[in-house]
Amino acid sequence: MILAVSKLKNPSSQPVGYRGRFAPSPTGPLHAGSLAAALGSWLDAQKNGGQWLLRIEDLDTPRCVPGADQQIQGQLAACGLHWDEEITWQSRRQEGYQAALERLNSLQLLYPCTCSRQIIANTLAQQGINTPRNQEMVYPGTCRPEKLTSYTTDELNGNKAAWRIALPQHSEITFEDLALGAQQQNLNQQVGDFVLKRSDGLFTYQLAVVVDDALQGITHIVRGEDLLSNTGRQIHLQNVLEFKTPHYRHLPLVLDEYGEKLSKQTLATQIQTQTDAQAHAELRKAAKHLGLRDLPDGENITIAEWLHAATQAWGT
Ligand code: GLU
Ligand code: ZN
């Protein structure tokens, strides 16, 4: 009897079956911001005795840079951030996204949209809404049919429209972020019916990330705070597709000297990892961004030893 009870309990009181991931888009090599996200998610997985997967999010082919996926792998390896299992490439996983789209179609949750950005902007302007340039426009529902229906596979695959998901009237999403606390988003007010498949035939990040996180059994998503505003959409998709919602932890963003978010678009410079000393220095900077203090300065220890110390210091 005693044996049976103790067997049920997880002796280390760590979450069972933690699976995390790092999911870079190969639009360029890693920069300080993406390394901080990689390190944060890696440390969280190590601290919880979990797996850490690497997924290359190369869906938006026009934005992908040939060879960037190789560079990213080299940079992670140089920093001692080794991944478990096989790397996955989203460009090779179309069937999963198509199946999810078809499922949503059979639930009568999709409709085609032919609005250009300009048309959406004009419609919003007529309603007195002007969206600041760097903010996403809330889709005003222009193409949403009065009665939702499902479409034939030919219609779904053939026409040159974008496919949007029709949100329910009550679209308030709430979740507990492990770093930021209680979060809420009203999808109708802040996003509107959003695109799952673009008019050029590409599946969107929102759909692909939800399908892959579910198929790979990801339990913990640790990523930069710049992705926080996507989380409501992703939880909504998980709900309608009946996927489990993972835990989320959004990490503070690395800002440049002007207080702007570092990104590949703003030409953030790539991290230097040619030598161990360089990789060590980049890791120390990333740890500082993550708020880790009092770590060994790296002069006399290996990267593996330093990572071990950083794992000890990481709060769960
Ligand atoms: N591929 C996305 C990016 O690089 C991140 C996806 C995610 O972590 O959910 O911005
Ligand atoms: Zn439209």
Tab-separated table of C-alpha atoms and ligand atoms in Angstrom:
chain	number	residue	atom	x	y	z
A	1	MET	CA	0.000	0.000	0.000
A	2	ILE	CA	2.710	2.432	0.990
A	3	LEU	CA	4.529	1.494	-2.158
A	4	ALA	CA	1.473	2.236	-4.281
A	5	VAL	CA	1.019	5.697	-2.775
A	6	SER	CA	4.652	6.657	-3.109
A	7	LYS	CA	4.578	5.470	-6.696
A	8	LEU	CA	1.778	7.861	-7.471
A	9	LYS	CA	3.692	10.789	-6.126
A	10	ASN	CA	6.385	12.469	-8.141
A	11	PRO	CA	9.333	12.169	-5.723
A	12	SER	CA	11.129	15.288	-6.923
A	13	SER	CA	7.832	17.215	-6.952
A	14	GLN	CA	8.766	18.458	-10.405
A	15	PRO	CA	6.126	18.638	-13.113
A	16	VAL	CA	5.873	15.294	-14.890
A	17	GLY	CA	6.695	15.290	-18.564
A	18	TYR	CA	7.741	18.912	-19.008
A	19	ARG	CA	8.262	19.651	-22.699
A	20	GLY	CA	9.488	23.060	-23.764
A	21	ARG	CA	10.676	24.415	-27.086
A	22	PHE	CA	12.508	27.202	-28.853
A	23	ALA	CA	10.849	28.150	-32.117
A	24	PRO	CA	12.898	30.694	-34.072
A	25	SER	CA	11.899	31.960	-37.497
A	26	PRO	CA	14.968	31.624	-39.745
A	27	THR	CA	14.884	35.228	-40.934
A	28	GLY	CA	18.494	35.700	-39.827
A	29	PRO	CA	21.011	34.498	-37.251
A	30	LEU	CA	20.266	34.837	-33.525
A	31	HIS	CA	20.625	38.285	-31.974
A	32	ALA	CA	20.720	39.260	-28.299
A	33	GLY	CA	16.920	39.138	-28.023
A	34	SER	CA	16.477	35.711	-29.547
A	35	LEU	CA	19.392	34.288	-27.545
A	36	ALA	CA	17.725	35.505	-24.336
A	37	ALA	CA	14.512	33.700	-25.368
A	38	ALA	CA	16.487	30.559	-26.204
A	39	LEU	CA	18.403	30.659	-22.915
A	40	GLY	CA	15.280	31.388	-20.840
A	41	SER	CA	13.342	28.486	-22.345
A	42	TRP	CA	16.361	26.160	-22.103
A	43	LEU	CA	16.975	27.029	-18.430
A	44	ASP	CA	13.308	26.579	-17.587
A	45	ALA	CA	13.318	23.131	-19.207
A	46	GLN	CA	16.541	22.096	-17.410
A	47	LYS	CA	15.353	23.355	-14.066
A	48	ASN	CA	12.175	21.295	-14.470
A	49	GLY	CA	14.004	18.204	-15.663
A	50	GLY	CA	12.256	18.530	-19.010
A	51	GLN	CA	12.842	18.140	-22.720
A	52	TRP	CA	13.732	21.130	-24.891
A	53	LEU	CA	12.861	20.963	-28.558
A	54	LEU	CA	14.040	23.069	-31.460
A	55	ARG	CA	11.497	23.962	-34.116
A	56	ILE	CA	12.403	26.043	-37.135
A	57	GLU	CA	9.390	28.210	-38.009
A	58	ASP	CA	10.091	28.607	-41.706
A	59	LEU	CA	6.519	28.978	-42.922
A	60	ASP	CA	6.695	32.526	-44.168
A	61	THR	CA	9.020	31.529	-46.976
A	62	PRO	CA	9.391	35.008	-48.502
A	63	ARG	CA	10.884	36.213	-45.190
A	64	CYS	CA	13.189	33.227	-44.596
A	65	VAL	CA	16.876	33.664	-45.267
A	66	PRO	CA	18.591	30.612	-46.796
A	67	GLY	CA	21.132	29.164	-44.376
A	68	ALA	CA	19.794	31.027	-41.328
A	69	ASP	CA	18.493	27.758	-39.822
A	70	GLN	CA	22.025	26.328	-40.007
A	71	GLN	CA	23.469	29.473	-38.453
A	72	ILE	CA	20.963	29.307	-35.604
A	73	GLN	CA	21.830	25.658	-34.913
A	74	GLY	CA	25.543	26.533	-34.888
A	75	GLN	CA	25.006	29.446	-32.513
A	76	LEU	CA	22.896	27.384	-30.096
A	77	ALA	CA	25.434	24.555	-30.112
A	78	ALA	CA	28.306	27.001	-29.506
A	79	CYS	CA	26.399	28.306	-26.489
A	80	GLY	CA	25.906	24.776	-25.147
A	81	LEU	CA	22.139	24.949	-25.643
A	82	HIS	CA	21.631	21.424	-26.922
A	83	TRP	CA	18.173	20.291	-27.944
A	84	ASP	CA	16.371	16.987	-27.510
A	85	GLU	CA	14.810	14.929	-30.301
A	86	GLU	CA	14.890	15.761	-34.007
A	87	ILE	CA	14.614	19.345	-35.176
A	88	THR	CA	11.286	20.037	-36.854
A	89	TRP	CA	10.763	22.384	-39.804
A	90	GLN	CA	7.304	23.885	-40.212
A	91	SER	CA	7.690	23.954	-43.988
A	92	ARG	CA	7.558	20.148	-43.873
A	93	ARG	CA	4.438	19.861	-41.750
A	94	GLN	CA	1.724	21.179	-44.090
A	95	GLU	CA	-0.591	18.169	-43.628
A	96	GLY	CA	-1.078	18.933	-39.939
A	97	TYR	CA	-2.038	22.544	-40.662
A	98	GLN	CA	-4.337	21.491	-43.502
A	99	ALA	CA	-6.051	18.949	-41.236
A	100	ALA	CA	-6.637	21.613	-38.569
A	101	LEU	CA	-8.016	24.000	-41.191
A	102	GLU	CA	-10.384	21.312	-42.471
A	103	ARG	CA	-11.520	20.566	-38.946
A	104	LEU	CA	-12.330	24.233	-38.346
A	105	ASN	CA	-14.093	24.313	-41.703
A	106	SER	CA	-16.259	21.363	-40.732
A	107	LEU	CA	-17.134	23.222	-37.530
A	108	GLN	CA	-18.349	26.109	-39.758
A	109	LEU	CA	-15.862	28.496	-38.240
A	110	LEU	CA	-14.120	29.761	-41.377
A	111	TYR	CA	-14.877	32.213	-44.142
A	112	PRO	CA	-12.926	33.584	-47.084
A	113	CYS	CA	-11.780	37.208	-47.106
A	114	THR	CA	-10.532	39.184	-50.068
A	115	CYS	CA	-9.882	42.490	-48.297
A	116	SER	CA	-6.562	44.180	-48.980
A	117	ARG	CA	-4.829	46.003	-46.121
A	118	GLN	CA	-5.912	49.238	-47.767
A	119	ILE	CA	-9.583	48.235	-47.832
A	120	ILE	CA	-9.412	47.261	-44.158
A	121	ALA	CA	-7.739	50.574	-43.311
A	122	ASN	CA	-10.401	52.507	-45.273
A	123	THR	CA	-13.262	50.625	-43.626
A	124	LEU	CA	-11.811	51.312	-40.208
A	125	ALA	CA	-11.224	54.981	-41.093
A	126	GLN	CA	-14.900	55.281	-42.075
A	127	GLN	CA	-15.730	54.025	-38.605
A	128	GLY	CA	-13.461	56.685	-37.156
A	129	ILE	CA	-10.739	54.196	-36.188
A	130	ASN	CA	-7.172	55.019	-37.129
A	131	THR	CA	-4.645	52.337	-36.313
A	132	PRO	CA	-1.126	53.539	-35.473
A	133	ARG	CA	1.339	52.404	-38.125
A	134	ASN	CA	3.131	49.724	-36.101
A	135	GLN	CA	-0.071	48.294	-34.644
A	136	GLU	CA	-2.213	45.565	-36.104
A	137	MET	CA	-5.587	46.525	-37.530
A	138	VAL	CA	-8.655	45.009	-35.879
A	139	TYR	CA	-10.470	43.261	-38.733
A	140	PRO	CA	-13.937	44.866	-38.998
A	141	GLY	CA	-15.660	41.706	-40.245
A	142	THR	CA	-16.291	43.025	-43.758
A	143	CYS	CA	-16.394	39.600	-45.472
A	144	ARG	CA	-18.041	37.673	-42.646
A	145	PRO	CA	-21.215	36.048	-43.967
A	146	GLU	CA	-24.413	36.451	-42.040
A	147	LYS	CA	-24.735	32.712	-41.738
A	148	LEU	CA	-21.552	30.715	-41.314
A	149	THR	CA	-21.244	27.520	-43.296
A	150	SER	CA	-18.638	24.970	-44.296
A	151	TYR	CA	-16.950	25.030	-47.693
A	152	THR	CA	-15.900	22.273	-50.059
A	153	THR	CA	-12.271	21.182	-50.034
A	154	ASP	CA	-11.919	22.679	-53.509
A	155	GLU	CA	-13.177	26.011	-52.263
A	156	LEU	CA	-10.899	25.841	-49.255
A	157	ASN	CA	-7.814	25.056	-51.325
A	158	GLY	CA	-8.609	26.686	-54.580
A	159	ASN	CA	-9.609	30.277	-54.241
A	160	LYS	CA	-7.312	33.219	-53.915
A	161	ALA	CA	-8.834	34.390	-50.645
A	162	ALA	CA	-7.468	34.509	-47.135
A	163	TRP	CA	-9.342	32.284	-44.675
A	164	ARG	CA	-10.341	33.857	-41.374
A	165	ILE	CA	-11.722	32.277	-38.223
A	166	ALA	CA	-15.078	33.634	-37.079
A	167	LEU	CA	-14.826	34.548	-33.401
A	168	PRO	CA	-17.719	33.927	-31.038
A	169	GLN	CA	-19.581	36.893	-29.625
A	170	HIS	CA	-17.923	36.383	-26.263
A	171	SER	CA	-14.247	36.238	-27.011
A	172	GLU	CA	-12.627	37.185	-23.734
A	173	ILE	CA	-9.550	35.030	-23.107
A	174	THR	CA	-7.935	34.933	-19.687
A	175	PHE	CA	-4.837	33.056	-18.623
A	176	GLU	CA	-2.216	33.058	-15.920
A	177	ASP	CA	1.236	33.918	-17.221
A	178	LEU	CA	3.945	32.323	-15.082
A	179	ALA	CA	6.020	35.516	-15.198
A	180	LEU	CA	3.469	38.291	-15.690
A	181	GLY	CA	0.479	37.016	-13.729
A	182	ALA	CA	-3.174	37.273	-14.762
A	183	GLN	CA	-3.697	38.269	-18.392
A	184	GLN	CA	-6.794	38.964	-20.404
A	185	GLN	CA	-7.607	39.831	-23.954
A	186	ASN	CA	-10.868	40.521	-25.723
A	187	LEU	CA	-10.261	39.092	-29.165
A	188	ASN	CA	-13.192	40.816	-30.886
A	189	GLN	CA	-12.121	44.191	-29.579
A	190	GLN	CA	-8.370	43.798	-29.927
A	191	VAL	CA	-7.878	41.504	-32.901
A	192	GLY	CA	-11.059	40.640	-34.809
A	193	ASP	CA	-11.545	37.520	-36.931
A	194	PHE	CA	-7.959	36.580	-37.774
A	195	VAL	CA	-6.311	34.889	-40.741
A	196	LEU	CA	-5.351	31.201	-40.607
A	197	LYS	CA	-4.424	30.796	-44.254
A	198	ARG	CA	-3.198	33.667	-46.367
A	199	SER	CA	-4.373	34.481	-49.885
A	200	ASP	CA	-0.957	33.345	-51.176
A	201	GLY	CA	-1.719	29.886	-49.767
A	202	LEU	CA	0.616	30.040	-46.746
A	203	PHE	CA	-0.655	28.954	-43.352
A	204	THR	CA	-0.184	31.611	-40.703
A	205	TYR	CA	1.997	31.533	-37.609
A	206	GLN	CA	-1.089	31.465	-35.330
A	207	LEU	CA	-2.412	28.224	-36.789
A	208	ALA	CA	0.937	26.495	-37.271
A	209	VAL	CA	2.288	27.235	-33.802
A	210	VAL	CA	-0.868	25.903	-32.138
A	211	VAL	CA	-0.874	22.715	-34.221
A	212	ASP	CA	2.827	22.051	-33.634
A	213	ASP	CA	2.772	22.830	-29.919
A	214	ALA	CA	-0.102	20.356	-29.569
A	215	LEU	CA	1.331	17.626	-31.811
A	216	GLN	CA	4.698	17.858	-30.075
A	217	GLY	CA	3.082	17.711	-26.646
A	218	ILE	CA	4.570	21.017	-25.520
A	219	THR	CA	3.606	21.707	-21.906
A	220	HIS	CA	5.494	24.973	-21.299
A	221	ILE	CA	5.970	27.870	-23.697
A	222	VAL	CA	8.695	30.253	-22.597
A	223	ARG	CA	9.228	33.070	-25.090
A	224	GLY	CA	9.696	36.825	-25.460
A	225	GLU	CA	7.084	39.292	-24.297
A	226	ASP	CA	6.735	40.547	-27.884
A	227	LEU	CA	4.637	37.429	-28.507
A	228	LEU	CA	2.279	38.036	-25.574
A	229	SER	CA	-0.417	39.647	-27.744
A	230	ASN	CA	-0.626	36.439	-29.828
A	231	THR	CA	-1.368	34.215	-26.855
A	232	GLY	CA	-5.106	34.965	-26.714
A	233	ARG	CA	-5.514	33.918	-30.343
A	234	GLN	CA	-3.535	30.763	-29.725
A	235	ILE	CA	-5.566	29.805	-26.660
A	236	HIS	CA	-8.772	30.395	-28.613
A	237	LEU	CA	-7.543	28.052	-31.365
A	238	GLN	CA	-6.536	25.447	-28.776
A	239	ASN	CA	-10.035	25.641	-27.333
A	240	VAL	CA	-11.867	25.182	-30.622
A	241	LEU	CA	-9.483	22.437	-31.787
A	242	GLU	CA	-9.782	20.760	-28.364
A	243	PHE	CA	-6.059	20.923	-27.678
A	244	LYS	CA	-4.698	21.304	-24.182
A	245	THR	CA	-3.475	24.811	-23.360
A	246	PRO	CA	0.172	24.774	-22.259
A	247	HIS	CA	1.617	26.989	-19.523
A	248	TYR	CA	2.959	30.308	-20.752
A	249	ARG	CA	5.847	32.359	-19.438
A	250	HIS	CA	6.692	35.551	-21.307
A	251	LEU	CA	10.189	36.902	-20.800
A	252	PRO	CA	11.207	40.563	-20.640
A	253	LEU	CA	12.305	41.927	-23.990
A	254	VAL	CA	15.829	42.940	-24.771
A	255	LEU	CA	15.756	46.594	-25.784
A	256	ASP	CA	18.332	48.528	-27.760
A	257	GLU	CA	19.937	51.766	-26.601
A	258	TYR	CA	16.874	53.727	-27.793
A	259	GLY	CA	14.457	51.560	-25.814
A	260	GLU	CA	13.248	49.814	-28.993
A	261	LYS	CA	12.717	46.077	-29.203
A	262	LEU	CA	15.616	44.258	-30.850
A	263	SER	CA	14.558	42.300	-33.868
A	264	LYS	CA	15.958	41.004	-37.086
A	265	GLN	CA	13.843	43.605	-38.900
A	266	THR	CA	15.555	46.478	-37.100
A	267	LEU	CA	18.839	44.827	-38.065
A	268	ALA	CA	19.810	43.839	-34.558
A	269	THR	CA	23.344	42.567	-34.844
A	270	GLN	CA	23.887	38.865	-34.639
A	271	ILE	CA	25.532	37.381	-31.586
A	272	GLN	CA	29.172	36.323	-31.966
A	273	THR	CA	29.913	32.718	-31.085
A	274	GLN	CA	33.032	31.868	-33.098
A	275	THR	CA	35.092	31.342	-29.955
A	276	ASP	CA	34.157	29.956	-26.548
A	277	ALA	CA	34.993	33.292	-24.968
A	278	GLN	CA	32.573	35.078	-27.312
A	279	ALA	CA	29.792	32.552	-26.694
A	280	HIS	CA	30.395	32.874	-22.946
A	281	ALA	CA	30.137	36.657	-23.142
A	282	GLU	CA	26.875	36.476	-25.122
A	283	LEU	CA	25.413	34.028	-22.611
A	284	ARG	CA	26.345	36.303	-19.703
A	285	LYS	CA	24.637	39.233	-21.425
A	286	ALA	CA	21.542	37.128	-22.101
A	287	ALA	CA	21.439	35.987	-18.466
A	288	LYS	CA	21.612	39.605	-17.338
A	289	HIS	CA	18.647	40.469	-19.579
A	290	LEU	CA	16.750	37.609	-17.954
A	291	GLY	CA	17.454	39.113	-14.548
A	292	LEU	CA	19.873	36.405	-13.381
A	293	ARG	CA	22.357	37.865	-10.918
A	294	ASP	CA	25.571	36.723	-9.253
A	295	LEU	CA	26.547	34.155	-11.819
A	296	PRO	CA	30.205	33.164	-12.206
A	297	ASP	CA	31.884	35.555	-14.649
A	298	GLY	CA	33.050	32.704	-16.835
A	299	GLU	CA	36.811	33.285	-16.766
A	300	ASN	CA	37.729	29.927	-15.299
A	301	ILE	CA	34.778	27.685	-15.994
A	302	THR	CA	33.434	25.921	-19.033
A	303	ILE	CA	30.202	26.904	-20.709
A	304	ALA	CA	28.609	23.695	-19.439
A	305	GLU	CA	29.596	24.577	-15.853
A	306	TRP	CA	28.313	28.095	-16.273
A	307	LEU	CA	24.996	26.809	-17.657
A	308	HIS	CA	24.729	24.514	-14.669
A	309	ALA	CA	25.139	27.486	-12.322
A	310	ALA	CA	22.594	29.477	-14.350
A	311	THR	CA	20.114	26.596	-14.087
A	312	GLN	CA	20.512	26.606	-10.301
A	313	ALA	CA	19.865	30.341	-10.277
A	314	TRP	CA	16.786	30.151	-12.524
A	315	GLY	CA	13.518	30.643	-10.607
A	316	THR	CA	10.685	28.321	-11.463
B	1	GLU	N1	8.696	31.904	-34.592
B	1	GLU	C1	8.332	32.961	-33.694
B	1	GLU	C2	9.380	34.059	-33.721
B	1	GLU	O1	10.517	33.807	-34.031
B	1	GLU	C3	8.232	32.513	-32.258
B	1	GLU	C4	7.165	31.544	-32.028
B	1	GLU	C5	6.876	31.250	-30.565
B	1	GLU	O2	7.788	31.167	-29.739
B	1	GLU	O3	5.692	31.056	-30.281
B	1	GLU	O4	9.080	35.181	-33.428
B	2	ZN	ZN	-12.464	40.729	-45.952
